[in-house]
Tab-separated table of C-alpha atoms in Angstrom:
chain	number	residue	atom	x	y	z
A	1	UNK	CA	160.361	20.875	52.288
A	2	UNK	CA	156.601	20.647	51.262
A	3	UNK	CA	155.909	18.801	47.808
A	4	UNK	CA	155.541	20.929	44.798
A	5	UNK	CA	151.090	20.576	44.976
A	6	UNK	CA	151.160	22.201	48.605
A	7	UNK	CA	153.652	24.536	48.462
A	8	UNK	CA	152.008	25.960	45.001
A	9	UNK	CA	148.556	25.894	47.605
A	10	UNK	CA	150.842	27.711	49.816
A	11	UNK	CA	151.814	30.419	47.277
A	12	UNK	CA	148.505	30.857	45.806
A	13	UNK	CA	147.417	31.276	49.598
A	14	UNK	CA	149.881	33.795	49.909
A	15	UNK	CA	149.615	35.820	46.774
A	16	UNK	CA	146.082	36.323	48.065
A	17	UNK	CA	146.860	37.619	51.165
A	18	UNK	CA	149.061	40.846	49.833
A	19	UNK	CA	148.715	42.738	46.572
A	20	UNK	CA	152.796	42.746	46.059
A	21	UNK	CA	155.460	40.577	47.204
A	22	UNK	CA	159.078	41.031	46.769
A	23	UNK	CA	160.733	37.929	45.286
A	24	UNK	CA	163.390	37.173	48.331
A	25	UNK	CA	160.478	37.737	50.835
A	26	UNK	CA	157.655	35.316	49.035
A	27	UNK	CA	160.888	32.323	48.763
A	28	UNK	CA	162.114	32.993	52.279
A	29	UNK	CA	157.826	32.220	53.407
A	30	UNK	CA	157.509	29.526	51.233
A	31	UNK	CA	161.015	27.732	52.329
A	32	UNK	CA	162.992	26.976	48.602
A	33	UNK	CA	165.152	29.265	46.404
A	34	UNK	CA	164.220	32.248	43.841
A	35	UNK	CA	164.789	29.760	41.387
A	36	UNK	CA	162.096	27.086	42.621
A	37	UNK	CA	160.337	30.089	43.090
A	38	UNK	CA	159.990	31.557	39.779
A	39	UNK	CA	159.019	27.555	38.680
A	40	UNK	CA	155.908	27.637	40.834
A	41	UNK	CA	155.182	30.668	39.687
A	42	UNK	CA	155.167	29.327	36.280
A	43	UNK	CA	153.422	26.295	37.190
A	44	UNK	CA	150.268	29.021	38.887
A	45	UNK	CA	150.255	30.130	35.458
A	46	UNK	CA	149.942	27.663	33.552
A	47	UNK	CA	146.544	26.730	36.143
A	48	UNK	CA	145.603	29.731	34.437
A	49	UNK	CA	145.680	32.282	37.484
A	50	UNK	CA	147.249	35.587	36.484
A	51	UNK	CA	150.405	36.293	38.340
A	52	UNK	CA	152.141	39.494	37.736
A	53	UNK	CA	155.978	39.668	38.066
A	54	UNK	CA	158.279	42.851	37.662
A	55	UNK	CA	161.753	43.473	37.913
A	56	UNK	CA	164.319	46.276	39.696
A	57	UNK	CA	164.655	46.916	43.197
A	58	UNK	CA	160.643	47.389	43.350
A	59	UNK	CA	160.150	43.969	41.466
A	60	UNK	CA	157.909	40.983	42.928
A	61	UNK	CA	154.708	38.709	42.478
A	62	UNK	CA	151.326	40.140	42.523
A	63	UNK	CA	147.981	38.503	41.217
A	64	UNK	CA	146.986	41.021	38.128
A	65	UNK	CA	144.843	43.738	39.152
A	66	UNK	CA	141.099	43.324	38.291
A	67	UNK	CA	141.188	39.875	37.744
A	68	UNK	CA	139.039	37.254	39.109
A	69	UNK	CA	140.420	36.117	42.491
A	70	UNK	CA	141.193	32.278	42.905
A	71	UNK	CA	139.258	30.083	45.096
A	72	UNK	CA	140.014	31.381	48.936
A	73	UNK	CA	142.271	28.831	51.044
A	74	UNK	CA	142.411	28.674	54.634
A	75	UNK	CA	144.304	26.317	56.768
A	76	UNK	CA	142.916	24.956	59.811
A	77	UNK	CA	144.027	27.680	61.936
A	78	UNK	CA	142.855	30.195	59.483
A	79	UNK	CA	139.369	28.505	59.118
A	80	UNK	CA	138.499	28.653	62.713
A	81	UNK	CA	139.385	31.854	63.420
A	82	UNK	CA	137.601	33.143	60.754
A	83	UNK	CA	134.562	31.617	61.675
A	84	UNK	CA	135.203	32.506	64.951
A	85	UNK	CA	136.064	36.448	64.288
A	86	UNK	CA	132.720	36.562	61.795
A	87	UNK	CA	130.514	35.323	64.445
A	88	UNK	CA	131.576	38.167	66.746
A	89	UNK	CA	131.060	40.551	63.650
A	90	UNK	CA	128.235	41.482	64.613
A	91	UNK	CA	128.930	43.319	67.552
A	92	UNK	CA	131.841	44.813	66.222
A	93	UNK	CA	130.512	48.394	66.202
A	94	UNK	CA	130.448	48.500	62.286
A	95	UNK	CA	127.219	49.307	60.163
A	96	UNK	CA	125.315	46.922	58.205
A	97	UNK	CA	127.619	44.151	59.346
A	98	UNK	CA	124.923	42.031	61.419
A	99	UNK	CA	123.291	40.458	58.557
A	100	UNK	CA	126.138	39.987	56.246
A	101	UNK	CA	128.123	38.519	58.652
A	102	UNK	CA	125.296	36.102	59.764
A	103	UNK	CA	125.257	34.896	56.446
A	104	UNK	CA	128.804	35.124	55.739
A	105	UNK	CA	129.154	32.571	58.874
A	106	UNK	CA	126.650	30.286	57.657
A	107	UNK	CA	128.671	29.970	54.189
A	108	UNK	CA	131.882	29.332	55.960
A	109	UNK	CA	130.546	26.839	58.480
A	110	UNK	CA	128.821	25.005	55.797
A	111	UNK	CA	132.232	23.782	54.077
A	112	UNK	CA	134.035	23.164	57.031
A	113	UNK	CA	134.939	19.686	58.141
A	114	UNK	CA	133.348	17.902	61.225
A	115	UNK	CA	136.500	18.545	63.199
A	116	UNK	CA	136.866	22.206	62.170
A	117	UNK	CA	133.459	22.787	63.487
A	118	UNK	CA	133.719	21.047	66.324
A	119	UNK	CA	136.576	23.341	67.541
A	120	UNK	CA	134.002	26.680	66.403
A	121	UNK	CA	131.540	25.309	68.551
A	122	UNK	CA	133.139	24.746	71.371
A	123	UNK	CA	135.312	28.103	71.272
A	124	UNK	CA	131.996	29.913	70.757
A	125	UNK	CA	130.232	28.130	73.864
A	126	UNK	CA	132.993	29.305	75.868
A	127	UNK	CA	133.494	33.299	74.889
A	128	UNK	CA	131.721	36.092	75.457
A	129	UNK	CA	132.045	39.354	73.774
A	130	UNK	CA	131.494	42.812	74.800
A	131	UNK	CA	128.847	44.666	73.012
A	132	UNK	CA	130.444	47.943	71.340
A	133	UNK	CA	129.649	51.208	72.982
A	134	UNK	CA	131.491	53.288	70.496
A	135	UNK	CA	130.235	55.034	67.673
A	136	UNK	CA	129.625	52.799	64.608
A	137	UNK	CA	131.816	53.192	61.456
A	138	UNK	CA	130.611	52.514	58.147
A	139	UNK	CA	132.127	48.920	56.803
A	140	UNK	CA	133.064	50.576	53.641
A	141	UNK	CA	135.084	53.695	55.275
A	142	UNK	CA	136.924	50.475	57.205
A	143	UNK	CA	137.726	48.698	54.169
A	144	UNK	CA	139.027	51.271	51.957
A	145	UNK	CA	141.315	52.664	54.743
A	146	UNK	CA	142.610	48.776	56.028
A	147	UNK	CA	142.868	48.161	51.871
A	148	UNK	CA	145.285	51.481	51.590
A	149	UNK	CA	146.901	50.236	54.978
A	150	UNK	CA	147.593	47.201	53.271
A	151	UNK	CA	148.567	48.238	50.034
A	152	UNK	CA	150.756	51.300	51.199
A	153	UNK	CA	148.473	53.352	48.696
A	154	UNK	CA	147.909	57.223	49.968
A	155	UNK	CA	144.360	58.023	50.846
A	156	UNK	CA	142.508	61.086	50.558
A	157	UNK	CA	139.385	62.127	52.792
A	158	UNK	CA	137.392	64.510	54.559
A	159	UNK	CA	138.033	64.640	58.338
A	160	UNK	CA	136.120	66.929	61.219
A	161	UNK	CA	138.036	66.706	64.398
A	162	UNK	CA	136.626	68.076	67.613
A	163	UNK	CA	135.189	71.573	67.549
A	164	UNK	CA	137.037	72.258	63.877
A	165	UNK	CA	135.312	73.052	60.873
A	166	UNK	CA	135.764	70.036	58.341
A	167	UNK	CA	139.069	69.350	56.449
A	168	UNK	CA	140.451	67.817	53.020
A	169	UNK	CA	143.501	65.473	54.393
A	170	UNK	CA	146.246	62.996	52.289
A	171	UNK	CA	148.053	60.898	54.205
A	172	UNK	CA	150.454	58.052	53.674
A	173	UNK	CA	148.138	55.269	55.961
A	174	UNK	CA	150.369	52.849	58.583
A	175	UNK	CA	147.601	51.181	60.775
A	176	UNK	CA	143.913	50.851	61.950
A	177	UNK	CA	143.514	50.333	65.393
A	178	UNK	CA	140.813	49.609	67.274
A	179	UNK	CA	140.731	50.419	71.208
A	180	UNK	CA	138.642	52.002	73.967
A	181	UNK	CA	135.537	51.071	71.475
A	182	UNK	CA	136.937	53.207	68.931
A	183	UNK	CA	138.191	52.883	65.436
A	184	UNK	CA	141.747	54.949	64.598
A	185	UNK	CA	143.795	55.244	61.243
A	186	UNK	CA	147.532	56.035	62.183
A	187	UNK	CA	149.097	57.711	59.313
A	188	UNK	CA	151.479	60.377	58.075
A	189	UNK	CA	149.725	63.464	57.277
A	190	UNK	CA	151.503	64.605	53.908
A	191	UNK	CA	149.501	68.343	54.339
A	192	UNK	CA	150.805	68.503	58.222
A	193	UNK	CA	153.979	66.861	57.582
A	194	UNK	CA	153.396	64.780	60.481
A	195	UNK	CA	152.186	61.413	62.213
A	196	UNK	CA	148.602	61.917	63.764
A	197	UNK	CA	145.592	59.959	64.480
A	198	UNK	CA	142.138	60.224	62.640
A	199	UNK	CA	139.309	58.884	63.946
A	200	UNK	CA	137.137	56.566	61.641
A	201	UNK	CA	134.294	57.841	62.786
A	202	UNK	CA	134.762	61.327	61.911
A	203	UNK	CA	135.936	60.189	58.385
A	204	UNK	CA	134.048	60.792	55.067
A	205	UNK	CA	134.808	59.584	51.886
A	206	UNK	CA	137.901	57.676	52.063
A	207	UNK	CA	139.626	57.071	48.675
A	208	UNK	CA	142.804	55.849	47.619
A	209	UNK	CA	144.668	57.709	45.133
A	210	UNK	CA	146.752	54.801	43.573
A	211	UNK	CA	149.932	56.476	44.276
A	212	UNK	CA	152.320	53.719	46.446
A	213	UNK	CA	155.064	55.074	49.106
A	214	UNK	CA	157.146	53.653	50.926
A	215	UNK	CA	156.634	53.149	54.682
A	216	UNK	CA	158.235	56.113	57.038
A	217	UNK	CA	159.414	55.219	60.615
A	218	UNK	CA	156.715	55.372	62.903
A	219	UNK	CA	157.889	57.658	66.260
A	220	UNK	CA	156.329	55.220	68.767
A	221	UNK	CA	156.722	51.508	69.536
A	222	UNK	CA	153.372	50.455	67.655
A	223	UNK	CA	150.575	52.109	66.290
A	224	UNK	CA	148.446	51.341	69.720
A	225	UNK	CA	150.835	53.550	71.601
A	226	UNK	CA	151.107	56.121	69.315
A	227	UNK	CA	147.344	56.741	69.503
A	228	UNK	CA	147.456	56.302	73.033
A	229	UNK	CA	150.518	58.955	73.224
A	230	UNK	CA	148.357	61.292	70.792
A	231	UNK	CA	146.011	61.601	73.642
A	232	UNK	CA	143.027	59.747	71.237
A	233	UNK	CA	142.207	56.993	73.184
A	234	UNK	CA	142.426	56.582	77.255
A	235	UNK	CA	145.125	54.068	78.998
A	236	UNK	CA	143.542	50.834	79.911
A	237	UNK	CA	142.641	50.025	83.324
A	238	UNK	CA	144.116	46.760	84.344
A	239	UNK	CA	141.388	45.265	87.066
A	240	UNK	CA	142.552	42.786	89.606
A	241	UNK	CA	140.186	41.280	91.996
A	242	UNK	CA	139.451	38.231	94.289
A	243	UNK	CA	136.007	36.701	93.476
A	244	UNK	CA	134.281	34.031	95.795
A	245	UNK	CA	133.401	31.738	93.542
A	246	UNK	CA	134.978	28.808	91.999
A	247	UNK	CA	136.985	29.173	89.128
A	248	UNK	CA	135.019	27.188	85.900
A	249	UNK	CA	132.081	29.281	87.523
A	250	UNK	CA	134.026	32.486	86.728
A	251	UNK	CA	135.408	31.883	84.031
A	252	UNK	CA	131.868	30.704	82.109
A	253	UNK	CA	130.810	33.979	82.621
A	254	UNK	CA	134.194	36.358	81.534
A	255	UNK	CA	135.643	34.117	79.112
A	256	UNK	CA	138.617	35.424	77.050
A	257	UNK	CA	137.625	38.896	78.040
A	258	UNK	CA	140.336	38.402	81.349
A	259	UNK	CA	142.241	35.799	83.172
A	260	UNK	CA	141.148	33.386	85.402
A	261	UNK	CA	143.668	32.141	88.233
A	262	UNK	CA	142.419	29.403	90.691
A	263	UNK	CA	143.439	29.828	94.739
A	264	UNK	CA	141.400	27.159	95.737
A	265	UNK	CA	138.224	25.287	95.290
A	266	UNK	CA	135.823	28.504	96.432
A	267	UNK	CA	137.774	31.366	95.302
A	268	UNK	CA	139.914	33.057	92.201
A	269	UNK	CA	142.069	36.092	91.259
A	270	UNK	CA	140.618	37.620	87.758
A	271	UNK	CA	142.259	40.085	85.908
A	272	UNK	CA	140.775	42.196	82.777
A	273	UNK	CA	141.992	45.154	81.084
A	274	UNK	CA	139.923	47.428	79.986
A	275	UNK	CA	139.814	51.237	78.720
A	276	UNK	CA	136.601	51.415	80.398
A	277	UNK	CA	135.943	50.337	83.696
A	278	UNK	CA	132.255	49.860	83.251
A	279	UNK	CA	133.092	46.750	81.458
A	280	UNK	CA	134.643	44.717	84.596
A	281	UNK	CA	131.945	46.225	86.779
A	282	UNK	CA	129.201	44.614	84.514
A	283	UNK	CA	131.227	41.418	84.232
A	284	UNK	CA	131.175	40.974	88.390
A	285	UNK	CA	127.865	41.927	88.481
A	286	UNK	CA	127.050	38.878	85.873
A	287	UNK	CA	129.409	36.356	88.107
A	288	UNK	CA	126.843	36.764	90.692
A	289	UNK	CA	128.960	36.317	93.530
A	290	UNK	CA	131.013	38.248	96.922
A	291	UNK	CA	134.104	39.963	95.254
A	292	UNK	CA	137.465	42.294	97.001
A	293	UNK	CA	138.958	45.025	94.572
A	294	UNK	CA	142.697	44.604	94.873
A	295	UNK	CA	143.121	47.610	92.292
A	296	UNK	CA	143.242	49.745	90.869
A	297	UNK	CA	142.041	52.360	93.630
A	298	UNK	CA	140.311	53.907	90.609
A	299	UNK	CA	138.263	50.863	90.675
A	300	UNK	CA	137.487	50.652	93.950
A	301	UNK	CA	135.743	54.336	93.627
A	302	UNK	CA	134.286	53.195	90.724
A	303	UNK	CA	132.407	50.547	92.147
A	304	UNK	CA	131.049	52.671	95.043
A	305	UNK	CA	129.759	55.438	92.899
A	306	UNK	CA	127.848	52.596	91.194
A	307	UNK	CA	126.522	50.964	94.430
A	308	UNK	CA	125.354	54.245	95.793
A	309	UNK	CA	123.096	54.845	92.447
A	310	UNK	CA	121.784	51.381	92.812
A	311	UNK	CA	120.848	52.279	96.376
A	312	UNK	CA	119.299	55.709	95.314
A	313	UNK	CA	117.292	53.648	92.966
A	314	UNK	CA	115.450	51.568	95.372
A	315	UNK	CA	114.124	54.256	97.150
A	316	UNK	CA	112.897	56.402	93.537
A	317	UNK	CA	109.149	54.286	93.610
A	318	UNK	CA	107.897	56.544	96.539
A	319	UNK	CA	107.836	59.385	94.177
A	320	UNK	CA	105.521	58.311	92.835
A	321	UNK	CA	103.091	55.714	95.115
A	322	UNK	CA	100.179	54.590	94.894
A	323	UNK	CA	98.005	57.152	95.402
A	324	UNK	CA	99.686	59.487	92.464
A	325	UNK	CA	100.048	55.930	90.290
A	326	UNK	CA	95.900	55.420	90.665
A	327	UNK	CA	95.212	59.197	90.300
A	328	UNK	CA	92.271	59.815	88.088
A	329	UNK	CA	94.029	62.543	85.669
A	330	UNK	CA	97.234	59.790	85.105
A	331	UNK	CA	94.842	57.621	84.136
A	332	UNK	CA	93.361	59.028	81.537
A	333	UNK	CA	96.252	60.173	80.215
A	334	UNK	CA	97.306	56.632	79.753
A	335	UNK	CA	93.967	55.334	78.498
């Protein structure tokens, strides 16, 4: 069992991290009894931060609404993939974030320790990430819908779906997903008296009401394949191929974006999933190097299509040769 100083870091870590906790769930995380529980509590408060507790079968621990939030603690883990996850931020296909989460990264850098940043540096000088083709969503519309997510708080907000005229909904929020460069909220539609999916992009004016529910049964395994089921976002592709080129070479180039498998000192199988299959096309064409598609077939036609617009495009400059590129009128026009 930790000692009483960091297990109450522990709880005050926790408390952070979740607007209620029940009082069996917060002492089964933190490893000790209700009892021992209910003494660090006391001990938070006498440190002066303001933890809420209620009793009854909805009783728990919550830091007091619109106070001042405690110093934020991270492990180790935490740390790095924060600093990690803010550096990527940026092309995260949210608005406004580039220059808040530039600086946001060069506050949490700043107080890390040597070691900490040694392990951001070297996981950032190995990834890559994709740049987001999908259409940005405002950071605010994404916070207020991950808070209510969070805080199992109905939402209400205006919502425009494909070729309808624009809509008031309330829903009971489950999850946010993000796939096939788009942003989802999964939810129980309280009007509909049903589970859909909402894009975030076609979302105005979130706002939670401040009524709490409690969580319904979600018909699908997760919330990915629910918005997958609900037809809102394409199946990924998963892309196998063998490249001719050794594997450190390779995998420089992907990095976490797909899986790297040596079969010998020349050549490697890599795999990436992907709901679009412009993405592993791109990434081969950035490897530099001889490649065989070993699926999907979908893949294979893919690739051709692209070749035979690459070819077209070699032959577009006699269009326009020289002797329409030094006529006198295109000049002009230029001048």
């Amino acid at each position: 069992m930790a000692n009483t100083s960091s297990r109450t870091l522990r709880l005050l870590s926790l408390l952070q991290t979740h607007r209620h906790w029940s009082g069996p769930e917060l002492a089964d995380r933190l490893g000790v009894s209700e009892r021992t529980l209910r003494r660090d509590v006391g001990r938070l408060r006498e440190l002066g931060y303001p933890v809420g507790a209620a009793r009854g079968t909805d009783g728990g621990y919550q830091l007091a609404p619109g106070a001042v939030l405690p110093p934020l603690l991270l492990d180790d883990e935490e740390a790095v993939a924060l600093a990690v996850g803010v550096g990527d931020a940026a092309q995260s296909g949210i608005v406004g974030m580039e220059e808040a989460s530039l600086r946001a990264l060069t506050k949490v850098v700043r107080v890390l320790p040597p070691r900490l940043r040694a392990r951001v540096d070297a996981l950032r000088a190995v990834t890559l990430s994709a740049v987001a083709s999908g259409p940005v969503v405002g950071a605010g519309v994404l916070t207020t819908v991950a808070q209510a997510c969070r805080d199992e708080e109905r939402l209400r907000f205006g919502y425009t779906a494909r070729g309808s005229a624009p809509t008031e909904r309330e829903v009971e929020p489950h999850r946010v997903v993000a796939l096939g460069g788009r942003w989802y909220l999964v939810a129980y539609d309280l009007g509909r008296h049903d589970w859909r999916s909402f894009r975030l992009d076609r979302l105005t004016d979130p706002t939670a009401t401040g009524t709490r529910f409690r969580p319904r049964l979600l018909p699908a395994e997760d919330a990915v394949a629910f918005v997958q089921a609900a037809g809102g976002a394409p199946a990924p592709y998963t892309v196998e191929v063998l490249v001719h080129a050794p594997c450190p070479r390779v995998r420089q180039v992907v990095g976490s974006w797909g899986t790297v498998e040596p079969l010998d000192q020349d050549s490697c199988r890599l795999t990436m999933t992907s709901a679009s299959l412009d993405w592993p096309t791109q990434a081969l064409g950035n490897v530099g190097a001889d490649f065989d598609v070993l699926g999907p077939p979908e893949f294979a036609a893919h690739i051709q299509e692209w070749g035979a617009r690459f070819l077209r495009a070699t032959r577009a400059p006699s269009l326009i040769g020289p002797q329409k590129l030094s006529h006198p009128r295109a000049d002009s026009a230029c001048s």
